[in-house]
Structure formats: structure tokens, C-alpha cells
């Protein structure tokens, strides 16, 4: 099994920089433009609040105008909304899964020291 972590989800990277990267391309901005972080946070909040792909698409469409760009083609806006929603959802699902695993691990009883487990195994051996 490889230990290479090839994508942002597997590397446990934060959601917002990935959202900023997705937003940057169609808006023609560098991915580290500070204005993108605000919009990435808004998209994340929208999805966390239960927004769907259509809600994110509507928000994304308005972004073009706020950056002084012409309204995007409906297909471009829809694809951008879908990409933003799925990126956000992937990160949120990962975060929730990690949090749940940590909760379950905390609920486990503490394990006996290895020396005690080995001694018990030796006693049970034929």
C-alpha cells in the first residue's frame, strides 16, 4: 500500500485554499488572491448550512459581476457551482469522518499494557 497522498483531501489540506484555486481559474485571478478567501469561506458556509449545487451556482454566477467580469455562460456557471459544491462537500465529509473516528477512539476502554497482554496469551497457550 502506498503512503503517497496525492490530493488535497488525502493530505488533510484545508478546504478554503482548494476552493480559492477552483474560483481563481474562471475569474482569471491568481489562486492566492486574498479576495478569493472571503468567497471560499462564503461557499463553505453556504454548503455547511445545507445549500445545494444550485445555490452555489447562483452565488458563483454573481461573483463574475462583483469582479467586473461579464456574466458567465450558463454552462460555465453551472460547472463552477458543481465543482465548488463537490470540493466543499468532500472536505466536510472528510472532516466529519475524522471527528467521528476520534470520538469512537476516545470511547474505547484503555488497552492493557503489552506485557500484560503477552502474559495472558502465554497462560492461555496450550
PDB file of C-alpha atoms in Angstrom:
ATOM      1  CA  UNK A   1       0.000   0.000   0.000  1.00  0.00           C
ATOM      2  CA  UNK A   2       1.361   3.388  -0.970  1.00  0.00           C
ATOM      3  CA  UNK A   3       1.844   6.140   1.577  1.00  0.00           C
ATOM      4  CA  UNK A   4       1.751   8.790  -1.159  1.00  0.00           C
ATOM      5  CA  UNK A   5      -1.066  11.203  -0.534  1.00  0.00           C
ATOM      6  CA  UNK A   6      -1.837  12.628  -3.923  1.00  0.00           C
ATOM      7  CA  UNK A   7      -4.729  15.003  -3.406  1.00  0.00           C
ATOM      8  CA  UNK A   8      -5.739  17.721  -1.009  1.00  0.00           C
ATOM      9  CA  UNK A   9      -8.329  15.531   0.754  1.00  0.00           C
ATOM     10  CA  UNK A  10      -5.818  12.768   1.469  1.00  0.00           C
ATOM     11  CA  UNK A  11      -3.177  15.291   2.564  1.00  0.00           C
ATOM     12  CA  UNK A  12      -5.726  16.712   5.013  1.00  0.00           C
ATOM     13  CA  UNK A  13      -5.352  20.182   3.498  1.00  0.00           C
ATOM     14  CA  UNK A  14      -7.928  22.824   4.467  1.00  0.00           C
ATOM     15  CA  UNK A  15     -10.971  23.302   2.242  1.00  0.00           C
ATOM     16  CA  UNK A  16     -10.688  27.039   1.605  1.00  0.00           C
ATOM     17  CA  UNK A  17      -7.410  27.132  -0.382  1.00  0.00           C
ATOM     18  CA  UNK A  18      -8.802  24.467  -2.712  1.00  0.00           C
ATOM     19  CA  UNK A  19     -12.000  26.455  -3.173  1.00  0.00           C
ATOM     20  CA  UNK A  20      -9.911  29.559  -3.908  1.00  0.00           C
ATOM     21  CA  UNK A  21      -7.967  27.605  -6.524  1.00  0.00           C
ATOM     22  CA  UNK A  22     -11.193  26.451  -8.185  1.00  0.00           C
ATOM     23  CA  UNK A  23     -12.563  30.008  -8.150  1.00  0.00           C
ATOM     24  CA  UNK A  24      -9.353  31.573  -9.461  1.00  0.00           C
ATOM     25  CA  UNK A  25      -9.315  29.950 -12.879  1.00  0.00           C
ATOM     26  CA  UNK A  26     -12.672  31.116 -14.300  1.00  0.00           C
ATOM     27  CA  UNK A  27     -12.283  34.529 -12.660  1.00  0.00           C
ATOM     28  CA  UNK A  28      -8.813  34.960 -14.163  1.00  0.00           C
ATOM     29  CA  UNK A  29      -7.176  35.610 -10.798  1.00  0.00           C
ATOM     30  CA  UNK A  30      -4.075  34.144  -9.165  1.00  0.00           C
ATOM     31  CA  UNK A  31      -5.044  31.371  -6.755  1.00  0.00           C
ATOM     32  CA  UNK A  32      -3.523  33.273  -3.830  1.00  0.00           C
ATOM     33  CA  UNK A  33      -5.548  36.464  -4.424  1.00  0.00           C
ATOM     34  CA  UNK A  34      -6.758  37.490  -0.955  1.00  0.00           C
ATOM     35  CA  UNK A  35     -10.259  38.296  -2.240  1.00  0.00           C
ATOM     36  CA  UNK A  36     -10.830  34.645  -3.090  1.00  0.00           C
ATOM     37  CA  UNK A  37     -10.557  33.513   0.532  1.00  0.00           C
ATOM     38  CA  UNK A  38     -13.618  35.552   1.516  1.00  0.00           C
ATOM     39  CA  UNK A  39     -15.644  33.908  -1.245  1.00  0.00           C
ATOM     40  CA  UNK A  40     -14.266  30.473  -0.375  1.00  0.00           C
ATOM     41  CA  UNK A  41     -15.449  30.964   3.211  1.00  0.00           C
ATOM     42  CA  UNK A  42     -18.867  32.040   1.935  1.00  0.00           C
ATOM     43  CA  UNK A  43     -19.171  28.958  -0.274  1.00  0.00           C
ATOM     44  CA  UNK A  44     -18.173  26.723   2.622  1.00  0.00           C
ATOM     45  CA  UNK A  45     -20.741  28.378   4.876  1.00  0.00           C
ATOM     46  CA  UNK A  46     -23.410  28.025   2.223  1.00  0.00           C
ATOM     47  CA  UNK A  47     -22.765  24.291   1.867  1.00  0.00           C
ATOM     48  CA  UNK A  48     -22.476  23.778   5.644  1.00  0.00           C
ATOM     49  CA  UNK A  49     -25.870  25.462   6.007  1.00  0.00           C
ATOM     50  CA  UNK A  50     -27.412  22.928   3.628  1.00  0.00           C
ATOM     51  CA  UNK A  51     -27.041  24.763   0.340  1.00  0.00           C
ATOM     52  CA  UNK A  52     -27.126  22.597  -2.760  1.00  0.00           C
ATOM     53  CA  UNK A  53     -25.363  22.827  -6.118  1.00  0.00           C
ATOM     54  CA  UNK A  54     -27.976  25.236  -7.474  1.00  0.00           C
ATOM     55  CA  UNK A  55     -27.498  27.617  -4.543  1.00  0.00           C
ATOM     56  CA  UNK A  56     -23.736  27.586  -5.035  1.00  0.00           C
ATOM     57  CA  UNK A  57     -24.174  28.089  -8.795  1.00  0.00           C
ATOM     58  CA  UNK A  58     -26.320  31.186  -8.181  1.00  0.00           C
ATOM     59  CA  UNK A  59     -23.670  32.570  -5.844  1.00  0.00           C
ATOM     60  CA  UNK A  60     -20.863  31.765  -8.287  1.00  0.00           C
ATOM     61  CA  UNK A  61     -22.699  33.474 -11.144  1.00  0.00           C
ATOM     62  CA  UNK A  62     -22.920  36.723  -9.148  1.00  0.00           C
ATOM     63  CA  UNK A  63     -19.189  36.577  -8.406  1.00  0.00           C
ATOM     64  CA  UNK A  64     -18.318  37.347 -12.013  1.00  0.00           C
ATOM     65  CA  UNK A  65     -20.204  40.645 -11.844  1.00  0.00           C
ATOM     66  CA  UNK A  66     -18.622  41.553  -8.496  1.00  0.00           C
ATOM     67  CA  UNK A  67     -15.191  41.184 -10.125  1.00  0.00           C
ATOM     68  CA  UNK A  68     -16.248  43.351 -13.073  1.00  0.00           C
ATOM     69  CA  UNK A  69     -16.495  40.423 -15.466  1.00  0.00           C
ATOM     70  CA  UNK A  70     -19.356  39.697 -17.845  1.00  0.00           C
ATOM     71  CA  UNK A  71     -21.951  37.156 -16.769  1.00  0.00           C
ATOM     72  CA  UNK A  72     -20.640  33.688 -17.483  1.00  0.00           C
ATOM     73  CA  UNK A  73     -22.284  31.278 -19.852  1.00  0.00           C
ATOM     74  CA  UNK A  74     -24.889  29.182 -18.008  1.00  0.00           C
ATOM     75  CA  UNK A  75     -22.803  26.039 -18.533  1.00  0.00           C
ATOM     76  CA  UNK A  76     -19.678  27.667 -17.077  1.00  0.00           C
ATOM     77  CA  UNK A  77     -21.601  28.931 -14.052  1.00  0.00           C
ATOM     78  CA  UNK A  78     -23.219  25.531 -13.524  1.00  0.00           C
ATOM     79  CA  UNK A  79     -19.920  23.663 -13.780  1.00  0.00           C
ATOM     80  CA  UNK A  80     -18.269  26.115 -11.396  1.00  0.00           C
ATOM     81  CA  UNK A  81     -21.119  25.719  -8.910  1.00  0.00           C
ATOM     82  CA  UNK A  82     -20.913  21.938  -9.146  1.00  0.00           C
ATOM     83  CA  UNK A  83     -17.145  21.952  -8.669  1.00  0.00           C
ATOM     84  CA  UNK A  84     -17.334  24.280  -5.667  1.00  0.00           C
ATOM     85  CA  UNK A  85     -20.119  22.267  -4.028  1.00  0.00           C
ATOM     86  CA  UNK A  86     -18.325  18.947  -4.513  1.00  0.00           C
ATOM     87  CA  UNK A  87     -14.965  20.263  -3.299  1.00  0.00           C
ATOM     88  CA  UNK A  88     -16.633  21.658  -0.199  1.00  0.00           C
ATOM     89  CA  UNK A  89     -18.658  18.521   0.430  1.00  0.00           C
ATOM     90  CA  UNK A  90     -15.586  16.278   0.051  1.00  0.00           C
ATOM     91  CA  UNK A  91     -13.725  18.323   2.654  1.00  0.00           C
ATOM     92  CA  UNK A  92     -16.681  18.426   5.037  1.00  0.00           C
ATOM     93  CA  UNK A  93     -17.292  14.687   4.771  1.00  0.00           C
ATOM     94  CA  UNK A  94     -13.593  14.063   5.445  1.00  0.00           C
ATOM     95  CA  UNK A  95     -13.652  16.395   8.467  1.00  0.00           C
ATOM     96  CA  UNK A  96     -16.814  14.799   9.868  1.00  0.00           C
ATOM     97  CA  UNK A  97     -15.414  11.288   9.386  1.00  0.00           C
ATOM     98  CA  UNK A  98     -12.178  12.218  11.163  1.00  0.00           C
ATOM     99  CA  UNK A  99     -14.106  13.790  14.028  1.00  0.00           C
ATOM    100  CA  UNK A 100     -16.327  10.696  14.359  1.00  0.00           C
ATOM    101  CA  UNK A 101     -13.357   8.308  14.363  1.00  0.00           C
ATOM    102  CA  UNK A 102     -11.690  10.397  17.082  1.00  0.00           C
ATOM    103  CA  UNK A 103     -14.901  10.243  19.160  1.00  0.00           C
ATOM    104  CA  UNK A 104     -15.102   6.477  18.773  1.00  0.00           C
ATOM    105  CA  UNK A 105     -11.449   6.030  19.732  1.00  0.00           C
ATOM    106  CA  UNK A 106     -11.985   8.135  22.870  1.00  0.00           C
ATOM    107  CA  UNK A 107     -14.905   5.877  23.844  1.00  0.00           C
ATOM    108  CA  UNK A 108     -12.795   2.715  23.693  1.00  0.00           C
ATOM    109  CA  UNK A 109     -11.590   1.389  27.025  1.00  0.00           C
ATOM    110  CA  UNK A 110      -7.858   1.826  27.555  1.00  0.00           C
ATOM    111  CA  UNK A 111      -5.835  -1.122  26.356  1.00  0.00           C
ATOM    112  CA  UNK A 112      -3.891  -3.209  28.826  1.00  0.00           C
ATOM    113  CA  UNK A 113      -0.124  -2.831  28.589  1.00  0.00           C
ATOM    114  CA  UNK A 114       1.585  -5.128  26.098  1.00  0.00           C
ATOM    115  CA  UNK A 115       3.374  -7.028  28.869  1.00  0.00           C
ATOM    116  CA  UNK A 116       0.037  -7.962  30.461  1.00  0.00           C
ATOM    117  CA  UNK A 117      -1.500  -8.994  27.132  1.00  0.00           C
ATOM    118  CA  UNK A 118       1.526 -11.168  26.332  1.00  0.00           C
ATOM    119  CA  UNK A 119       1.480 -12.780  29.777  1.00  0.00           C
ATOM    120  CA  UNK A 120      -2.226 -13.569  29.388  1.00  0.00           C
ATOM    121  CA  UNK A 121      -1.625 -15.012  25.921  1.00  0.00           C
ATOM    122  CA  UNK A 122       1.167 -17.232  27.265  1.00  0.00           C
ATOM    123  CA  UNK A 123      -1.110 -18.506  30.037  1.00  0.00           C
ATOM    124  CA  UNK A 124      -3.805 -19.384  27.504  1.00  0.00           C
ATOM    125  CA  UNK A 125      -1.354 -21.127  25.170  1.00  0.00           C
ATOM    126  CA  UNK A 126      -1.512 -24.959  25.085  1.00  0.00           C
TER     127      UNK A 126
END
